[in-house]
Amino acid sequence: MQRREFLKLSGTMLATAAAGPTLLSGCSQKRLPGSGQVTTSPTICNICFWKCAGVVYQEDGKPWKIVGNQQDLHSGGRLCTRGTGGIGAYQDADRLQTPMLRVSNKDGQYFRKASWDEALDYIAQRMRSIEQKHGNDRLALLSHGSGGDFFQTLLQGFGSYIYGHPSYAQCRGPREVGFALTYGEEVGSIDRTDMENSRCIVLIGSHIGENLHNGQVQTLSEAINKDATLITVDPRFSVAASKSKHWLPIKPGTDMALLLAWINVLINEGLYDRDYVARYTQGLEALTEHVQPFNPEWAYLETGLDPELIRTTAREMARNAPATLVHPGRHVTWYGDDTQRSRAIAILNALLGSWGCEGGFYIPEKVKLPEYPIPKPPPAKSDWKKIIQPEFPLSPSGISQSILAACSGDNAHIKGLFVYATNLPHTIPNSIDMIKQAAQDLDLMVVIDTMPAEITGYADVILPECTYLERYDEIRNVAERQPSLALRMPAFEPRYQSKPAWWIAQQLAKRLELEQYFPYQDYAEVIDWQLRQVDSSLTEMKTLGVKNFERKTAMYFREGEQIRFRTPSGKIELYSKTLEDNGYDPLPKYTPPQQPPNKFYHLNYGRAPAHTFGRTSNNPLLFELMPENAVWINPLVAKDWQINNGEYLRLQNPEGTLSNRVRVRITERIRPDSVFIVHGFGHTSKSLRLANGVGASDALLMSRVLVDPIMGGTGMRGNFVTFVRES
Ligand SMILES: Nc1nc2c(c(=O)[nH]1)N[C@H]1C(S)=C(S)[C@@H](COP(=O)(O)OP(=O)(O)OC[C@H]3O[C@@H](n4cnc5c(=O)[nH]c(N)nc54)[C@H](O)[C@@H]3O)O[C@H]1N2
Ligand SMILES: Nc1nc2c(c(=O)[nH]1)N[C@H]1C(S)=C(S)[C@@H](COP(=O)(O)OP(=O)(O)OC[C@H]3O[C@@H](n4cnc5c(=O)[nH]c(N)nc54)[C@H](O)[C@@H]3O)O[C@H]1N2
Ligand code: SF4
Ligand SMILES: [Mo]
């Protein structure tokens, strides 16, 4: 028998859920909500990673609602649909309740409930044994969100430095590398886009409006209200496209051709910002020569876009520059040439002079908040990036799938893996075999989650974290337009036996004689200490929730300011010598995408306002809003296949993998060469009783991964599907 077979946490193994508190509990008592004893506490939303500050209301000790914190400039004082449904995460009847240990008997393997002591002792003992057999540098962490930092502190204290986030290599990594190569700086997690002051906004893919990062949606609507020109490049008629002056329904995967043609027009028609380019950039000559063949007529053949539309939009961008923002996108792991496409976007912005200028990209600032003093961890014994991802020297971060790959095989570098708040089977395409193999070969695999997500089935030990509404976390201090601090504190006692990440990491540290890295009784002490360094306190923040600070630095470059960019040349690098020296194209190149086989369609995917990935599909409140995804099919295709609106069918990839049944939505909004589904559905964990088996998973259909040769990103858009009828 395999050392670890995939185990599904069956309903009976989880303690039966106590009846959860109901939302708007006042209603059932036939009186108006809010007429009882109301108490409030501040929070930072954790339903996605935009970190909006909110206020949790309880009435007569029962959860009532969460609303935005009016003082929070970062979120405009509002929560989005998903954030409002956050109480559902707390109430979810399928939550993990106790630690679970994988055990086996003569009938096979199963999970059994364990006490915290038992589970933590087990992990600590395995960590010790890995240290003795292989060394202290062999543990890794894959995580999403700030709670992961507690485990990073633990592992670093132990001597292991290997960590990565799927929100990098499966999301915005190529953008950060592309912009860093060009400007010497990343865009950053709170994208530094100055949309509220833009006169012209170009969205390439970015489907803001369906992608509901709160602040961005608001600043985009503000710009639209002020009559900014919106240009949307999207093969699908997205919500943003519907608000646009120009919608460019591009052939999937050909954006690089459009970008090169735009650059061609700006240069050849002399429309670029000559002063800005002369003062701040290098490489214009090489770029000019490079783009000569790529005129709009050439791009038409690749993109299907009218050459005149390409010229008109380029001129419109130039007319509004420097208040023209060519949005860098966020989820940019598309076709494998993603760092180069991000470079092309960065170059286009440089030609328009928008980086560092009002209406383009502002200079972000955060509060100078001292770290709580803890000892320096021991130095790293090995250069793990050279061992694990030697082919991607230009990636400053851990690459999730490289880390996963280094968990298996005879010479596996990694012997123990911690997975915090990331559901790998649905997040890294084509990873199930790799995860199975890793689970087989690792000496230890710990999953810390709130829900019985698919990844828990591969663990040795499952640890239940309490939800964000039941814990303290790191203070929010993100670099953005307006520096501010925000507090997350427990609104409710943790349900069941769930515990916060800081506590779990601290308890492990105690068992490993690493308690010096967690020198406090309660994380509240850390928060209070930090706040006191900036003339605030936990007491003050408990009433405020959010504290705004004055900016200390300018938000834009000053007229004629001399700037040394953090690139090797000190200039904005239109031509990248770093790329050249590492054997890559110094200027972005176009590679035509592979086309779908006969009767297959591009698998397009994206977001919907009611959900965040798969993390909310089992949330009872958000489930009610959107219980399943649908597959968008063009009427011509539907006619061809005689498919009816509302019928259920399955999607199949070229390797024969079949999706769950998925409902058909026939719509002109999708091109005939593509279909579209919202990511996050098609769960297979039976313990997710609402979400299991509902809707189709894009991840499970992605058999073709197009790896970015520069930074290892996982290109997901080169996948094709066909239809399989039920009968
Ligand atoms: N409601 C909600 N909002 C979210 C999230 C969520 O889960 N739910 N997740 C957040 C996160 S982490 C991220 S990274 C962002 C992601 O959001 P974005 O960065 O906006 O994601 P994209 O992949 O750029 O956008 C998907 C769009 O790309 C289009 N598209 C597909 N193929 C092509 C192509 O070849 N060319 C072009 N030009 N367009 C194409 C699709 O039709 C779709 O409209 O959303 C964030 N916001
Ligand atoms: N096929 C496909 N793959 C994708 C994408 C896609 O669109 N399609 N999008 C990509 C993008 S943009 C990103 S950013 C990544 C994101 O992918 P992930 O990093 O996996 O992020 P989530 O899906 O939010 O992670 C969800 C896990 O966190 C758990 N969780 C939720 N709250 C908490 C908590 O408070 N504590 C703990 N311990 N666990 C919690 C959930 O139960 C769930 O198991 O996925 C990428 N992968
Ligand atoms: S954008 Fe919505 S889900 Fe994300 S943090 Fe803000 S309120 Fe929460
Ligand atoms: Mo993302």
XYZ file of N, CA, C and O and ligand atoms in Angstrom, residues 44-53 68 72 74-75 78-84 212-215 217 468 488 609 611-612 616 622, ligand 3:
140
model
N -10.256 43.080 9.670
C -9.773 43.259 8.301
C -10.293 42.057 7.552
O -10.083 40.921 7.979
N -10.987 42.298 6.485
C -11.594 41.201 5.742
C -10.523 40.240 5.232
O -9.428 40.637 4.851
N -10.846 38.964 5.246
C -9.905 37.941 4.776
C -10.580 37.078 3.713
O -10.140 35.964 3.431
N -11.667 37.598 3.132
C -12.337 36.789 2.118
C -11.566 36.881 0.806
O -11.603 35.984 -0.023
N -10.873 38.011 0.585
C -9.789 37.982 -0.398
C -8.635 38.749 0.211
O -8.638 38.996 1.420
N -7.648 39.166 -0.587
C -6.423 39.713 -0.002
C -6.284 41.205 -0.219
O -5.202 41.749 -0.177
N -7.404 41.872 -0.476
C -7.363 43.319 -0.617
C -7.327 43.998 0.758
O -6.952 45.132 0.901
N -7.740 43.247 1.792
C -7.589 43.691 3.188
C -8.446 44.905 3.558
O -7.971 45.838 4.229
N -9.672 44.927 3.131
C -10.558 46.028 3.498
C -10.849 45.968 4.995
O -11.055 44.888 5.555
N -10.909 47.140 5.620
C -11.218 47.180 7.046
C -12.731 47.207 7.231
O -13.440 47.886 6.492
N -18.350 47.907 6.074
C -17.062 48.583 5.894
C -16.815 49.583 7.012
O -17.759 50.116 7.598
N -11.843 53.938 6.534
C -10.844 53.217 5.738
C -10.792 53.737 4.301
O -11.640 53.415 3.477
N -8.609 52.983 2.175
C -8.178 51.865 1.337
C -9.361 51.145 0.679
O -9.256 50.646 -0.433
N -10.471 51.082 1.373
C -11.634 50.373 0.823
C -12.782 51.329 0.529
O -13.884 50.891 0.206
N -16.141 50.749 2.325
C -17.144 49.737 1.940
C -16.536 48.342 1.812
O -15.363 48.202 1.464
N -17.350 47.361 2.022
C -16.942 45.988 1.724
C -17.634 45.579 0.430
O -18.688 46.107 0.083
N -17.048 44.621 -0.266
C -17.719 44.109 -1.462
C -18.699 43.005 -1.036
O -18.786 42.642 0.140
N -19.419 42.489 -1.992
C -20.390 41.419 -1.747
C -19.793 40.290 -0.916
O -20.421 39.793 0.021
N -18.565 39.920 -1.306
C -17.953 38.767 -0.639
C -17.623 39.084 0.802
O -17.846 38.285 1.714
N -17.094 40.300 1.017
C -16.716 40.702 2.362
C -17.917 40.732 3.293
O -17.849 40.344 4.461
N -19.039 41.167 2.756
C -20.270 41.224 3.533
C -20.707 39.822 3.949
O -21.341 39.626 4.984
N -13.173 41.696 -8.170
C -13.794 42.692 -7.303
C -12.851 43.222 -6.233
O -13.265 43.383 -5.096
N -11.615 43.470 -6.587
C -10.761 44.124 -5.599
C -11.340 45.515 -5.368
O -11.297 46.376 -6.255
N -11.867 45.660 -4.172
C -12.730 46.771 -3.805
C -12.232 48.151 -4.240
O -12.906 48.884 -4.976
N -11.014 48.507 -3.772
C -10.483 49.834 -4.058
C -10.370 50.080 -5.554
O -10.658 51.175 -6.049
N -12.131 48.696 -8.011
C -13.435 48.851 -8.645
C -13.923 50.285 -8.427
O -14.425 50.939 -9.340
N -10.806 34.356 10.389
C -10.281 35.710 10.682
C -11.159 36.460 11.676
O -10.699 37.397 12.312
N -7.101 43.707 12.954
C -8.000 42.540 12.974
C -7.962 41.974 14.380
O -6.896 41.693 14.910
N -18.207 38.170 -9.081
C -18.281 39.038 -7.908
C -18.606 38.321 -6.598
O -18.221 38.781 -5.534
N -17.643 35.343 -5.449
C -16.731 34.342 -4.880
C -15.270 34.729 -4.996
O -14.884 35.484 -5.887
N -14.473 34.187 -4.078
C -13.019 34.275 -4.175
C -12.495 32.874 -4.409
O -12.602 32.022 -3.521
N -14.550 30.365 -1.136
C -15.875 30.765 -0.675
C -17.001 29.898 -1.211
O -18.168 30.140 -0.896
N -22.516 32.993 0.564
C -22.111 33.274 -0.811
C -22.579 32.166 -1.755
O -22.865 32.413 -2.930
S -12.360 43.244 -1.770
Fe -14.144 42.271 -0.789
S -13.498 40.211 -0.229
Fe -11.661 41.411 -0.691
S -10.967 42.158 1.290
Fe -12.289 43.737 0.417
S -14.357 43.290 1.156
Fe -13.094 41.489 1.532
